[in-house]
Amino acid sequence: MAEQQITIAELNNFRRPALKIRGIGGWLTIPAIGLVCAPIISTLQFFVGISNIQTFMPELTSDLRLWFSGVIDIVMIIAAIIIAVLFFKHRRSAISAFIGLIIASIFANLIQALINASIFKEVTIDSINPVIAVCVYATIWIPYFMKSKRVKNTFTE
């Protein structure tokens, strides 16, 4: 029986079928965790904030700027829940919705920092930190959602 020899060139030509990277795994788990935790944490912070204002600064409860800030919080919480549903159902629209949520978060945090500055007549690092944090988040995750093969292969419905 003659042995069949395989040349190195033939081995180099042999390729395994490409595996499609898909599903919520890898780096995609980080925004998934964020989409689950963000509405919960934001809701808790919202109610703690209301309680603190009623307790320590009751005169602010009639300030329309504060109410506007509260409306922004509620809208962002609802948007995050809707986008989380799209995300976990692997909807194609989840990609643009998630990017839109990040951009909306930048503007929401900026508006709330300006509202805080106008109410308290000062700009503090506590009001600027959320703006910086969401800008860093945007710099990482917007390009990832636009370029990632996993994202393209996961959100297909």
XYZ file of C-alpha atoms in Angstrom:
157
model
C 0.000 0.000 0.000
C 1.485 3.313 -1.053
C 1.505 6.130 1.423
C 0.001 9.319 0.265
C 2.075 12.328 1.167
C 0.610 15.740 1.716
C 2.773 18.703 0.865
C 3.016 21.820 2.972
C 1.394 23.776 0.154
C -1.619 21.470 0.320
C -1.798 21.879 4.098
C -1.714 25.644 3.724
C -4.584 25.450 1.254
C -6.691 23.446 3.701
C -8.988 25.760 5.572
C -11.541 25.093 8.194
C -14.948 26.552 7.533
C -15.104 30.013 9.053
C -17.038 30.092 12.286
C -19.523 32.912 12.602
C -19.034 34.802 15.802
C -22.532 35.506 17.006
C -24.681 35.778 20.069
C -24.388 37.867 23.164
C -20.907 36.910 24.284
C -17.406 38.311 24.228
C -17.278 42.077 24.554
C -21.004 42.295 23.822
C -21.703 41.071 27.368
C -20.590 44.432 28.778
C -23.331 46.513 27.094
C -25.786 43.669 27.824
C -25.049 43.945 31.543
C -25.325 47.725 31.274
C -28.733 47.495 29.610
C -29.993 45.304 32.450
C -28.453 47.315 35.293
C -28.883 50.888 34.008
C -32.691 51.127 34.289
C -32.615 49.581 37.776
C -29.830 51.825 39.071
C -31.285 54.937 37.395
C -34.720 54.277 38.900
C -33.216 53.858 42.378
C -31.161 57.051 41.973
C -34.264 58.890 40.745
C -36.283 57.993 43.856
C -33.372 58.644 46.219
C -32.927 62.048 44.559
C -36.611 62.894 44.999
C -36.453 61.826 48.645
C -33.330 63.912 49.272
C -34.850 66.991 47.666
C -38.065 66.656 49.688
C -36.065 66.168 52.883
C -33.211 68.642 52.531
C -34.382 71.216 49.953
C -38.203 71.239 49.918
C -38.205 74.715 48.346
C -36.891 73.132 45.113
C -39.938 70.882 44.662
C -41.711 73.709 42.837
C -38.759 74.513 40.547
C -39.689 73.626 36.944
C -36.048 73.047 36.020
C -35.923 70.208 38.506
C -39.139 68.734 37.102
C -37.660 68.929 33.599
C -34.595 67.065 34.846
C -36.905 64.408 36.300
C -38.730 64.050 32.978
C -35.377 63.531 31.240
C -34.552 60.778 33.756
C -37.888 59.020 33.216
C -37.602 59.192 29.410
C -34.063 57.778 29.517
C -35.149 54.918 31.818
C -38.047 54.012 29.519
C -35.782 54.232 26.445
C -33.198 51.951 28.085
C -35.877 49.351 28.867
C -37.216 49.418 25.298
C -33.708 49.120 23.850
C -32.896 46.266 26.251
C -35.916 44.375 24.897
C -34.754 44.965 21.300
C -31.226 43.955 22.296
C -32.178 40.650 23.900
C -34.566 39.807 21.066
C -31.585 40.288 18.709
C -33.459 42.837 16.605
C -31.516 44.544 13.856
C -32.917 47.888 15.073
C -31.138 47.366 18.423
C -27.845 48.516 16.887
C -29.028 51.977 15.864
C -31.272 52.236 18.940
C -28.318 51.511 21.239
C -26.145 54.082 19.466
C -29.020 56.566 19.668
C -29.373 55.894 23.396
C -25.691 56.638 23.940
C -25.940 59.915 22.003
C -29.149 60.839 23.854
C -27.353 60.077 27.140
C -24.626 62.567 26.270
C -27.195 65.305 25.682
C -29.312 64.301 28.703
C -26.305 64.405 31.038
C -25.139 67.705 29.562
C -28.594 69.279 29.967
C -28.823 68.001 33.539
C -25.375 69.413 34.344
C -26.539 72.794 33.019
C -29.759 72.549 35.043
C -27.754 71.760 38.193
C -25.463 74.708 37.488
C -28.436 77.049 37.049
C -30.177 75.823 40.220
C -27.152 75.684 42.515
C -25.194 78.519 40.854
C -22.050 76.421 40.587
C -20.522 73.706 38.453
C -19.267 70.748 40.442
C -17.267 67.718 39.420
C -20.274 65.601 40.454
C -22.366 67.207 37.721
C -19.610 66.970 35.082
C -18.527 63.348 35.768
C -21.603 61.748 34.133
C -20.985 63.770 30.956
C -17.351 62.670 30.801
C -18.235 59.046 31.603
C -20.861 58.759 28.861
C -18.486 60.405 26.348
C -15.829 57.776 27.143
C -18.504 55.057 26.881
C -19.563 56.468 23.496
C -15.991 56.507 22.200
C -15.676 52.809 22.935
C -19.097 51.377 22.135
C -20.319 53.359 19.122
C -17.387 52.199 16.933
C -17.740 48.666 18.337
C -21.431 48.506 17.424
C -20.695 49.889 13.956
C -17.741 47.605 13.097
C -18.059 44.383 15.103
C -18.743 41.146 13.246
C -20.362 39.730 16.379
C -22.810 42.642 16.465
C -23.632 42.236 12.766
C -24.112 38.467 13.147
C -26.135 38.708 16.379
C -28.689 41.384 15.571
C -30.287 39.906 12.470
C -34.025 39.622 13.165
